[in-house]
Structure formats: C-alpha cells, structure tokens
Coordinates of C-alpha atoms in Angstrom, one line a residue:
Chain A
X169 CA 23.8 -12.9 -8.3
X170 CA 25.0 -9.3 -10.2
X171 CA 26.0 -11.9 -12.6
X172 CA 25.2 -11.0 -16.3
X173 CA 21.9 -11.3 -17.2
X174 CA 20.2 -14.5 -18.6
X175 CA 20.1 -13.8 -22.9
X176 CA 19.5 -17.4 -23.7
X177 CA 18.5 -20.5 -23.4
X178 CA 20.2 -21.8 -26.4
X179 CA 23.2 -23.9 -25.5
X180 CA 25.6 -25.9 -28.2
X181 CA 25.6 -29.2 -26.0
X182 CA 23.7 -30.7 -23.3
X183 CA 27.0 -30.4 -21.4
X184 CA 26.7 -26.4 -21.5
X185 CA 22.9 -27.5 -20.9
X186 CA 23.6 -28.9 -17.6
X187 CA 25.9 -26.1 -16.7
X188 CA 23.2 -23.4 -17.3
X189 CA 20.4 -25.4 -15.2
X190 CA 22.6 -25.2 -12.4
X191 CA 23.3 -21.4 -13.1
X192 CA 19.6 -21.0 -12.9
X193 CA 19.3 -23.0 -9.8
X194 CA 21.8 -20.9 -7.8
X195 CA 20.1 -17.6 -9.5
X196 CA 16.9 -19.0 -7.3
X197 CA 19.1 -18.9 -4.3
X198 CA 20.3 -15.2 -4.9
X199 CA 17.5 -13.4 -5.6
X200 CA 16.2 -14.6 -2.4
X201 CA 19.6 -14.2 -0.1
X202 CA 21.1 -11.6 -2.4
X203 CA 23.7 -11.3 0.5
X204 CA 27.1 -13.3 -1.1
X205 CA 28.7 -13.0 2.4
X206 CA 25.1 -15.0 4.0
X207 CA 25.2 -17.6 1.4
X208 CA 28.9 -18.2 1.6
X209 CA 28.1 -18.9 5.3
X210 CA 25.5 -21.3 4.4
X211 CA 27.1 -23.1 1.9
X212 CA 29.8 -25.4 4.2
X213 CA 26.9 -26.5 6.1
X214 CA 24.3 -27.6 2.8
X215 CA 27.1 -29.2 0.9
X216 CA 27.8 -31.7 3.6
X217 CA 24.1 -32.6 4.2
X218 CA 23.1 -35.4 2.0
X219 CA 19.7 -34.1 2.0
X220 CA 20.4 -30.3 0.9
X221 CA 22.6 -31.9 -2.0
X222 CA 19.9 -33.7 -3.4
X223 CA 17.5 -30.9 -3.2
X224 CA 19.7 -29.0 -5.1
X225 CA 20.0 -31.8 -7.5
X226 CA 16.6 -31.5 -7.7
X227 CA 16.0 -28.1 -8.3
X228 CA 18.6 -28.4 -11.5
X229 CA 16.6 -31.1 -12.9
X230 CA 13.5 -29.1 -13.1
X231 CA 16.0 -26.4 -14.8
X232 CA 17.4 -29.0 -17.1
X233 CA 14.4 -29.6 -18.3
X234 CA 13.7 -26.6 -19.4
X235 CA 16.9 -26.2 -21.1
X236 CA 16.5 -29.1 -22.5
X237 CA 13.1 -28.5 -24.4
X238 CA 14.3 -24.6 -25.2
X239 CA 17.3 -26.8 -27.1
X240 CA 14.8 -29.5 -28.3
X241 CA 17.2 -31.7 -26.6
X242 CA 19.9 -31.0 -29.1
X243 CA 18.6 -33.4 -31.4
X244 CA 20.6 -34.0 -34.4
X245 CA 18.3 -36.9 -35.6
X246 CA 14.1 -36.4 -36.5
X247 CA 12.7 -39.3 -34.1
X248 CA 10.7 -41.5 -36.2
X249 CA 7.3 -42.8 -35.2
X250 CA 6.2 -39.0 -33.5
Chain B
X1058 CA 32.7 -34.8 -10.8
X1059 CA 35.3 -34.8 -13.4
X1060 CA 34.0 -37.9 -15.9
X1061 CA 33.0 -37.3 -19.4
X1062 CA 30.9 -34.5 -20.7
X1063 CA 27.4 -35.2 -21.6
X1064 CA 27.3 -35.4 -25.3
X1065 CA 23.7 -36.5 -25.9
X1066 CA 20.3 -37.6 -24.8
X1067 CA 19.5 -40.3 -27.4
X1068 CA 20.3 -43.7 -26.3
X1069 CA 19.2 -47.0 -27.4
X1070 CA 17.0 -48.2 -25.1
X1071 CA 15.1 -47.2 -22.1
X1072 CA 17.0 -49.2 -19.8
X1073 CA 20.0 -47.0 -21.2
X1074 CA 18.0 -44.2 -20.6
X1075 CA 17.7 -45.0 -17.4
X1076 CA 20.9 -44.9 -16.3
X1077 CA 21.4 -41.5 -17.8
X1078 CA 19.2 -40.0 -15.6
X1079 CA 21.0 -41.6 -12.9
X1080 CA 24.4 -40.1 -13.7
X1081 CA 22.4 -36.6 -14.4
X1082 CA 21.3 -36.9 -10.7
X1083 CA 24.5 -37.8 -9.4
X1084 CA 25.9 -34.8 -11.4
X1085 CA 23.7 -32.6 -10.0
X1086 CA 25.4 -33.5 -6.4
X1087 CA 28.9 -33.4 -8.1
X1088 CA 28.8 -29.9 -8.8
X1089 CA 27.4 -28.8 -5.6
X1090 CA 30.0 -30.8 -3.9
X1091 CA 33.0 -31.6 -5.7
X1092 CA 34.9 -33.4 -3.1
X1093 CA 34.8 -37.0 -4.0
X1094 CA 36.4 -37.5 -0.5
X1095 CA 33.2 -35.9 1.5
X1096 CA 30.4 -37.6 -1.1
X1097 CA 32.1 -40.7 -0.1
X1098 CA 31.3 -39.5 3.6
X1099 CA 27.9 -39.1 2.8
X1100 CA 27.1 -42.2 1.2
X1101 CA 26.7 -44.4 4.1
X1102 CA 24.4 -42.3 5.6
X1103 CA 21.7 -41.3 2.9
X1104 CA 22.2 -45.0 1.3
X1105 CA 20.7 -46.5 4.8
X1106 CA 18.1 -43.9 5.0
X1107 CA 14.9 -44.3 3.5
X1108 CA 13.5 -40.8 2.7
X1109 CA 16.9 -39.9 1.3
X1110 CA 16.5 -42.7 -1.0
X1111 CA 13.1 -41.8 -2.1
X1112 CA 14.4 -38.4 -2.8
X1113 CA 16.9 -39.2 -5.1
X1114 CA 14.6 -41.4 -7.0
X1115 CA 12.7 -38.5 -7.1
X1116 CA 15.9 -36.6 -9.1
X1117 CA 16.1 -39.4 -11.3
X1118 CA 12.6 -39.4 -12.1
X1119 CA 12.8 -36.0 -13.4
X1120 CA 15.4 -36.5 -15.3
X1121 CA 14.0 -39.6 -17.0
X1122 CA 10.7 -37.6 -17.9
X1123 CA 13.6 -36.0 -20.1
X1124 CA 15.6 -38.3 -21.5
X1125 CA 12.1 -39.8 -22.3
X1126 CA 11.2 -37.4 -24.0
X1127 CA 14.6 -36.5 -26.0
X1128 CA 13.9 -39.7 -27.0
X1129 CA 10.5 -39.4 -28.5
X1130 CA 9.9 -42.4 -25.8
X1131 CA 12.0 -44.8 -27.2
X1132 CA 8.8 -45.2 -29.6
X1133 CA 8.6 -48.0 -32.1
X1134 CA 5.2 -47.0 -33.5
X1135 CA 3.2 -44.4 -34.3
X1136 CA 0.0 -43.4 -31.7
X1137 CA -3.2 -43.5 -33.0
X1138 CA -5.5 -40.9 -32.2
X1139 CA -2.7 -38.0 -31.8
Chain C
X351 CA 17.6 -54.5 -8.5
X352 CA 19.0 -57.6 -10.9
X353 CA 15.5 -57.6 -12.4
X354 CA 15.2 -58.0 -16.4
X355 CA 15.4 -54.6 -18.2
X356 CA 13.5 -51.9 -19.2
X357 CA 12.7 -52.9 -23.0
X358 CA 10.0 -50.2 -23.5
X359 CA 7.6 -47.7 -21.8
X360 CA 4.5 -49.4 -24.0
X361 CA 1.7 -50.8 -22.2
X362 CA -1.8 -52.2 -23.0
X363 CA -3.5 -50.1 -20.6
X364 CA -3.5 -47.1 -17.8
X365 CA -3.0 -50.0 -15.0
X366 CA -0.4 -51.6 -16.3
X367 CA 1.4 -48.3 -16.9
X368 CA 1.0 -47.7 -13.4
X369 CA 2.8 -50.7 -12.8
X370 CA 5.7 -49.7 -14.8
X371 CA 5.7 -46.6 -13.1
X372 CA 6.1 -48.2 -9.8
X373 CA 8.8 -50.4 -11.2
X374 CA 10.4 -47.5 -12.2
X375 CA 10.4 -45.7 -9.1
X376 CA 11.4 -48.6 -6.8
X377 CA 14.4 -48.8 -9.6
X378 CA 15.7 -45.3 -8.5
X379 CA 15.9 -46.7 -5.0
X380 CA 17.7 -49.4 -6.3
X381 CA 20.6 -48.5 -8.3
X382 CA 20.8 -45.9 -4.7
X383 CA 21.1 -48.5 -2.6
X384 CA 22.0 -51.8 -4.4
X385 CA 21.6 -54.4 -0.9
X386 CA 18.4 -56.3 -1.7
X387 CA 19.3 -56.7 2.5
X388 CA 19.1 -52.8 3.7
X389 CA 16.5 -52.2 1.7
X390 CA 14.6 -54.7 3.4
X391 CA 15.7 -53.8 6.5
X392 CA 14.2 -50.2 5.7
X393 CA 11.0 -51.4 4.5
X394 CA 8.8 -51.7 7.8
X395 CA 9.9 -48.4 8.5
X396 CA 9.2 -46.1 5.9
X397 CA 5.8 -48.1 5.0
X398 CA 4.4 -47.1 8.2
X399 CA 5.4 -43.7 7.8
X400 CA 2.3 -41.2 6.4
X401 CA 5.0 -38.6 4.4
X402 CA 7.4 -41.6 3.4
X403 CA 4.3 -42.8 1.9
X404 CA 3.3 -39.6 0.3
X405 CA 6.9 -39.4 -1.1
X406 CA 7.0 -42.9 -2.9
X407 CA 3.7 -41.6 -4.8
X408 CA 5.3 -38.5 -5.7
X409 CA 7.9 -40.2 -7.5
X410 CA 5.3 -43.1 -9.0
X411 CA 3.1 -39.7 -9.6
X412 CA 6.1 -38.4 -11.7
X413 CA 6.7 -41.1 -13.5
X414 CA 3.8 -42.1 -14.4
X415 CA 3.2 -38.4 -16.2
X416 CA 6.8 -40.3 -18.5
X417 CA 4.9 -43.2 -19.2
X418 CA 1.3 -41.7 -20.0
X419 CA 3.0 -39.5 -22.3
X420 CA 5.0 -42.1 -24.3
X421 CA 1.5 -44.6 -24.2
X422 CA -0.1 -41.0 -25.8
X423 CA -2.4 -41.6 -22.4
X424 CA -3.7 -44.6 -24.0
X425 CA -6.3 -42.2 -26.1
X426 CA -8.7 -44.3 -28.2
X427 CA -10.1 -40.9 -29.8
X428 CA -8.7 -37.8 -31.2
X429 CA -9.5 -34.7 -28.9
X430 CA -11.3 -31.9 -30.5
X431 CA -10.3 -28.3 -30.6
X432 CA -6.3 -29.2 -30.4
Chain D
X284 CA -6.0 -51.5 -3.0
X285 CA -8.4 -53.9 -4.6
X286 CA -10.2 -51.8 -6.1
X287 CA -11.1 -51.6 -10.1
X288 CA -8.1 -51.2 -12.3
X289 CA -7.5 -48.1 -14.2
X290 CA -9.0 -48.2 -17.3
X291 CA -9.3 -45.1 -18.8
X292 CA -7.5 -41.5 -18.2
X293 CA -10.5 -40.2 -20.1
X294 CA -13.0 -37.9 -17.6
X295 CA -16.1 -35.9 -19.0
X296 CA -15.4 -32.8 -17.1
X297 CA -12.4 -31.3 -15.2
X298 CA -14.1 -32.4 -11.5
X299 CA -14.3 -35.9 -12.3
X300 CA -10.7 -35.6 -13.8
X301 CA -9.7 -34.1 -10.6
X302 CA -11.1 -37.3 -8.4
X303 CA -9.4 -39.1 -11.0
X304 CA -6.4 -37.6 -9.6
X305 CA -6.7 -37.8 -6.1
X306 CA -7.4 -41.7 -6.8
X307 CA -4.1 -41.9 -8.4
X308 CA -2.3 -40.5 -5.4
X309 CA -4.1 -42.9 -3.2
X310 CA -3.2 -45.6 -5.1
X311 CA 0.6 -45.0 -4.7
X312 CA 0.0 -44.8 -1.1
X313 CA -1.8 -48.2 -1.6
X314 CA 0.8 -49.7 -3.8
X315 CA 3.8 -49.2 -1.1
X316 CA 1.5 -49.8 2.2
X317 CA -0.9 -52.5 0.9
X318 CA -2.1 -53.1 4.5
X319 CA -5.7 -51.1 4.7
X320 CA -5.5 -52.0 8.3
X321 CA -2.1 -50.0 8.8
X322 CA -2.9 -46.9 6.3
X323 CA -6.2 -46.8 8.0
X324 CA -4.1 -46.2 11.8
X325 CA -1.7 -43.8 9.9
X326 CA -4.5 -41.6 8.4
X327 CA -5.7 -39.7 11.5
X328 CA -2.0 -38.5 11.9
X329 CA -1.4 -37.3 8.4
X330 CA -4.5 -35.8 7.9
X331 CA -4.7 -33.3 10.9
X332 CA -0.8 -32.5 9.7
X333 CA -0.6 -29.3 7.7
X334 CA 2.5 -30.2 5.7
X335 CA 1.5 -33.5 5.3
X336 CA -1.6 -32.5 3.6
X337 CA 0.6 -30.2 1.3
X338 CA 2.7 -33.3 0.5
X339 CA -0.9 -34.9 -0.5
X340 CA -2.1 -32.3 -2.5
X341 CA 1.6 -32.0 -4.7
X342 CA 0.9 -35.1 -5.7
X343 CA -2.6 -34.9 -6.6
X344 CA -1.4 -31.9 -8.4
X345 CA 1.2 -33.9 -10.5
X346 CA -1.4 -36.5 -11.5
X347 CA -4.0 -33.8 -12.1
X348 CA -1.3 -32.6 -15.0
X349 CA -1.3 -36.4 -16.6
X350 CA -5.0 -36.1 -16.5
X351 CA -5.4 -32.9 -17.9
X352 CA -3.1 -33.6 -20.5
X353 CA -5.1 -37.0 -21.6
X354 CA -7.8 -35.2 -22.0
X355 CA -6.6 -31.9 -23.9
X356 CA -7.8 -29.7 -20.7
X357 CA -11.5 -30.5 -21.6
X358 CA -10.8 -28.3 -23.9
X359 CA -14.3 -27.1 -25.9
X360 CA -12.4 -24.0 -28.1
X361 CA -9.4 -24.3 -30.6
X362 CA -6.6 -21.9 -28.8
X363 CA -6.1 -19.1 -31.5
X364 CA -2.3 -18.2 -31.6
X365 CA -0.9 -21.7 -30.9
Chain E
X682 CA -14.7 -28.3 0.4
X683 CA -18.3 -28.4 -0.7
X684 CA -18.3 -25.3 -3.5
X685 CA -19.2 -25.6 -6.6
X686 CA -17.4 -28.4 -9.0
X687 CA -14.9 -27.8 -11.2
X688 CA -16.3 -26.8 -14.7
X689 CA -13.5 -25.7 -16.6
X690 CA -9.6 -24.8 -17.1
X691 CA -10.2 -21.9 -19.2
X692 CA -9.8 -18.0 -17.8
X693 CA -10.1 -15.1 -18.9
X694 CA -6.5 -13.8 -17.9
X695 CA -3.0 -15.2 -16.3
X696 CA -3.8 -13.2 -12.9
X697 CA -8.0 -15.5 -13.0
X698 CA -5.7 -18.8 -13.9
X699 CA -3.5 -18.1 -11.2
X700 CA -6.4 -18.1 -8.9
X701 CA -8.0 -20.7 -9.7
X702 CA -4.3 -22.7 -9.5
X703 CA -4.6 -21.4 -5.9
X704 CA -8.4 -23.2 -5.6
X705 CA -7.0 -26.3 -7.0
X706 CA -4.1 -26.2 -4.5
X707 CA -6.5 -25.9 -1.8
X708 CA -8.9 -28.5 -3.2
X709 CA -6.2 -31.3 -2.5
X710 CA -6.0 -30.3 1.0
X711 CA -10.0 -30.8 1.0
X712 CA -10.4 -34.1 -0.2
X713 CA -8.0 -35.6 2.2
X714 CA -9.2 -33.3 5.4
X715 CA -13.0 -32.9 4.5
X716 CA -13.5 -31.1 7.9
X717 CA -13.5 -27.2 7.9
X718 CA -12.7 -27.4 11.4
X719 CA -9.7 -28.6 11.9
X720 CA -8.0 -27.1 8.6
X721 CA -9.4 -23.2 10.2
X722 CA -7.1 -24.9 13.5
X723 CA -4.3 -25.8 10.9
X724 CA -4.1 -22.6 9.3
X725 CA -2.6 -20.5 12.0
X726 CA 0.0 -22.9 12.2
X727 CA 1.2 -23.7 8.7
X728 CA 0.6 -20.2 7.7
X729 CA 3.1 -18.6 10.0
X730 CA 5.8 -21.5 9.1
X731 CA 8.0 -20.6 5.9
X732 CA 8.6 -23.9 5.1
X733 CA 4.5 -24.5 5.1
X734 CA 4.2 -21.3 2.7
X735 CA 6.9 -22.3 0.1
X736 CA 5.3 -25.6 0.1
X737 CA 1.8 -24.5 -0.7
X738 CA 3.3 -22.2 -3.1
X739 CA 5.2 -25.2 -5.0
X740 CA 1.7 -26.9 -5.2
X741 CA 0.3 -23.7 -6.7
X742 CA 3.2 -23.6 -9.3
X743 CA 2.3 -27.0 -10.4
X744 CA -1.1 -26.3 -10.8
X745 CA -0.2 -23.0 -12.7
X746 CA 1.7 -25.2 -14.6
X747 CA -1.6 -27.1 -15.9
X748 CA -4.0 -23.9 -16.3
X749 CA -1.5 -22.0 -18.1
X750 CA -1.1 -25.2 -20.7
X751 CA -4.9 -25.2 -20.8
X752 CA -5.6 -21.7 -21.5
X753 CA -2.1 -22.2 -24.6
X754 CA -0.5 -19.4 -22.0
X755 CA -3.3 -16.6 -22.7
X756 CA -0.9 -16.2 -25.8
X757 CA -2.0 -13.3 -28.2
X758 CA 0.7 -13.7 -30.7
X759 CA 1.8 -16.7 -32.4
X760 CA 5.4 -17.1 -31.4
X761 CA 7.9 -17.2 -34.5
X762 CA 10.5 -20.3 -34.7
X763 CA 8.4 -22.9 -33.3
Chain F
X413 CA 0.3 -8.9 -2.1
X414 CA -1.5 -5.9 -3.4
X415 CA 0.4 -5.7 -6.6
X416 CA -0.7 -4.9 -10.1
X417 CA -2.6 -8.3 -11.5
X418 CA -0.7 -10.5 -13.9
X419 CA -1.8 -9.5 -17.2
X420 CA 0.4 -11.5 -19.3
X421 CA 3.6 -14.4 -19.3
X422 CA 5.3 -12.9 -22.3
X423 CA 8.6 -11.4 -21.6
X424 CA 11.1 -10.0 -23.8
X425 CA 13.9 -11.8 -22.7
X426 CA 14.8 -15.1 -20.8
X427 CA 15.9 -12.8 -17.7
X428 CA 12.8 -10.9 -17.4
X429 CA 10.9 -14.6 -17.6
X430 CA 13.1 -15.3 -14.9
X431 CA 12.2 -12.4 -12.8
X432 CA 8.4 -13.1 -13.7
X433 CA 8.8 -16.4 -12.2
X434 CA 10.7 -15.1 -8.7
X435 CA 7.1 -12.5 -8.6
X436 CA 4.8 -15.8 -9.4
X437 CA 6.5 -17.9 -6.7
X438 CA 6.0 -14.7 -4.0
X439 CA 2.5 -14.2 -5.0
X440 CA 1.9 -17.8 -3.8
X441 CA 3.6 -17.3 -0.4
X442 CA 1.2 -14.2 -0.6
X443 CA -2.1 -15.6 -1.3
X444 CA -1.6 -17.9 1.8
X445 CA -0.3 -15.6 4.2
X446 CA -1.8 -12.2 2.9
X447 CA -0.4 -10.5 6.0
X448 CA 2.8 -8.5 4.8
X449 CA 3.8 -7.9 8.6
X450 CA 4.0 -11.5 9.3
X451 CA 5.8 -12.4 5.8
X452 CA 8.1 -10.1 6.5
X453 CA 8.9 -11.3 10.3
X454 CA 9.6 -15.2 8.5
X455 CA 11.8 -13.4 5.9
X456 CA 14.9 -13.2 7.9
X457 CA 14.5 -17.0 9.5
X458 CA 13.8 -18.8 5.9
X459 CA 16.4 -16.9 4.0
X460 CA 19.5 -17.7 6.2
X461 CA 18.4 -20.9 6.4
X462 CA 19.6 -22.7 3.2
X463 CA 17.1 -25.7 2.7
X464 CA 14.2 -23.2 2.5
X465 CA 16.1 -21.4 0.2
X466 CA 16.7 -24.3 -1.9
X467 CA 12.8 -25.1 -1.7
X468 CA 12.3 -21.3 -2.7
X469 CA 14.7 -22.0 -5.9
X470 CA 12.5 -24.7 -6.8
X471 CA 9.1 -23.2 -6.8
X472 CA 11.0 -20.8 -9.0
X473 CA 12.2 -23.6 -11.1
X474 CA 8.6 -24.8 -12.0
X475 CA 7.4 -21.5 -12.5
X476 CA 10.5 -21.0 -15.1
X477 CA 9.2 -24.2 -16.8
X478 CA 5.9 -22.5 -17.3
X479 CA 7.0 -18.7 -18.1
X480 CA 9.9 -20.2 -20.6
X481 CA 7.1 -22.8 -22.1
X482 CA 4.9 -19.6 -22.5
X483 CA 7.5 -17.4 -24.6
X484 CA 8.1 -20.8 -26.6
X485 CA 11.8 -20.7 -24.9
X486 CA 12.8 -17.4 -26.5
X487 CA 13.8 -18.9 -29.6
X488 CA 15.0 -17.1 -32.7
X489 CA 15.8 -20.0 -34.7
X490 CA 13.6 -23.0 -35.9
X491 CA 14.9 -26.1 -34.0
X492 CA 16.3 -28.8 -37.1
X493 CA 15.0 -32.0 -36.3
X494 CA 11.7 -31.8 -34.3

C-alpha cells in the first residue's frame, strides 16, 4: 500500500468522508499483507462471499465513525438542545 | 452503487436516520463488489442465513450510532445533569 | 417489519432503553429479510445456537450505546470531576 | 430473564460497573432465547469453546463502555488539558 | 478470576492503560467460564489460532478505548481547535 | 512483544496515528501469544486468508478511533456549528 500518506481526516462532504473510510479499511489489509500480488489473488474470493463483504462493510462503518466525528459530522447547523 | 452521493447525515426523524444507516451499510458492500449482478446472486443466500442477517444488523447498528450522533440524537429537550 | 416508525430515542428508564435497543437490532434483520415467513423459519435455528445468540447480544449492545447516549445515560445527578 | 428491571446505569465502583455490563450482555441473550431450559443446555457448550468465550467478552466490553461513560469513568479527579 | 476487584480506570501511562485493557478482556472470559482448570485447557488451542488471537485483540481494543477515554487519553497538552 | 513501552497516543499526523493503531493491534496479539516463534508460524496462514485480514483491519480501525480522538482528529481548524 505505497499510496500517498494520510494527511488529514478533513473532507468536504460525507461522500468524500465515506471514500476516505474505504481507503482506511483497505490500508489495514495492506499493512498486514503488503504483497499486492497476494491481495489481488484473494480479491475474487472475498468479493463473492457475502459474509466477507459484510465484514468489510463493518470495517468501513467503524472508520466512517471516526471520519464523521473528525468532520463534526459535516454539520451546517448548530443542534438545539445540546 | 451508482446512486446519488451522500450529501448530509442530517435527517428529520430517527426512522429516516435508520434508513440512512441501512443505505450506508449497503454502500460498504457496493464499493467492494461493484457488480450489481454478483450482489444479486449473493442476496438469496445471505438473506436466508441467520448469522449473515445478524452481521448485517451489526453494520447497520454501527452506522446508526454515527447518524444518531450527527443528529444530536434528534433531541427535543435539553438533558438535565449533563 | 411494518411496525410503527421510530419516533424518538428518548425513553423513561434504562429498561425501556434496552427494549428499544432490542427493537433496533430486530429492525436491522427485518430490513434485510422483509419476509416474516422466512424470519420465522430461521428463528428456531439461531435461537438455539449459542454463537448466534451472542452475536445478537452484540448488536443489541451497540444499539444500547446509542440509546443510552441519547438519553444522557438517564442521569439523575451531575457527575463531579467532569 | 425475568430478573428485576434495569433501574440505573450508576454504580459505585468500576467493579460493580463491570458486573452490570455482564448482566447487560446476558440480558441480550435472554430476550432472544427466553427459555431458561434451552439456555442452560447451551451453556456447557459455549463455556468450553474459546471463540464463544471471546465473543461473550466482546459483548461485555461494549456494554462496559456504556456503563463507564454513564458513570463518567468513576473519575475522582478533573483531567487536566481537557 | 478471583483477583483483586477493579478499583479505578486511572493509570499513569498508556502502557499501564493497555495492561488494564488486557485484564478487562480476560475478566470477561473469567466471569463466563469461572473454572481456571478449563480456561487453562483452552489456552493452548486459542493461543495458536490466528483468528482467535485477532478476536482477543479486538476485545482488548474495545476496552482500551474505554480506558483511554477515562484517562483523557493521558493528554499532556490542550488540543487546539477543539 | 518486548518492544518499547507505549509512552503517548500523541502523533504528528494521521499517517503516524494509523501506524500507532497497527502497533496497538499487534500488541494485543503479542500479549496473548508471547512466543515470537509461534506468531511467525501463524503469519503465512492468516496473511493469506481474506477473512483474517479483514478481521485485523477491524482491530486496527477500533484502535484508530482511539488514537484519532486522542489527537483531537489532528484538527487544524475549529469546526463551525459545534
């Protein structure tokens, strides 16, 4: 995973924040299995296995929590009754 | 998952917030397996497997935490003893 | 799961909050498998499988976190040393 | 699980808070499998299975987060640099 | 797990906080399987199974979140832009 | 895992924070299986198993939540509408 390093958790929109969460989830796989070749071999298997797909979605959900909090949930209003 | 991009985490009601959490969970599957055809093939399997259904519900629960926090839990009162 | 929509996360007591968390966990299964008939077929299986029961309990725990935070933990005192 | 209803998340000590987290985890199993007879049949199995024990510990950990936050972490000091 | 009761979540350092998280994870296994004999029998199995080790690490991670929050992340500075 | 003890959760950048989260996840495995020899034997197995890799990524995600919160999400701006 020799992609550009993670500079910020700030994004303009929730959509971009979600994309960052996906990247963070992939990065976790990349640090444990650095070989892109092996990761590519695994991909056709887990991407056709419902339980694996759900597990990936869970990792993304956890990272999205972090990114959303970092961005103060992209709020454009002050919540009443805080 | 070429649906409309995620614009906001703000919803009017908890019910709408839950629906958004479901969408966020599905999106996590969609980014990992973009082929709608394959996802449709998997659906009859996992939707009849109790453990898969529970795992999906877990992903939704994680996203609902995020959406609920974003909406300040749809509070209509100020909690005492904060 | 055509039950009444989710109106509020506010409950009077932790016990009621827990019941709401259970409902939120079931709702996650209901949206993924809308057929009540199929869900009823699955029930005798997972409700006698320890690992499935533990997984359901995990989903409830996640929702209970959300509901408890929404209710400011049903606090009746102001914590010192905040 | 017809035990006394959950009245409060407030406990005097972390030890009591942990005990409450355990009770909350068991309650999640109890609502899904109300038959005490069946739960007792399952117990010798999962209590000798390492992975089941770890999964139970995960549920307890999630509830302990909630209980600890509710009790403001039983703090007896004000953290500096908040 | 008849060890000394949990008195505080306060620790001097992150290292000690991590050790406490490990103890909290083990405690969750201990309350469900109180027999030290049985737990010792299970140990050689799960401690050589990668998936079990990862699952234990997940439980520790959850408790470390709690302990870190309790200690205000052992901060020695006030974060800017709060 | 006799590496240097954990001194701080503070890092300069999200990239370094992610690296710390990876270290925290590995540490959880190390405390449960202290033998480096055994851990090395397990590595070729789980690092080629998609589900194990996803599970590792989940542990990292949980620790990254903690590290990100500790660093106030490396914010360089004050979020509006807090």
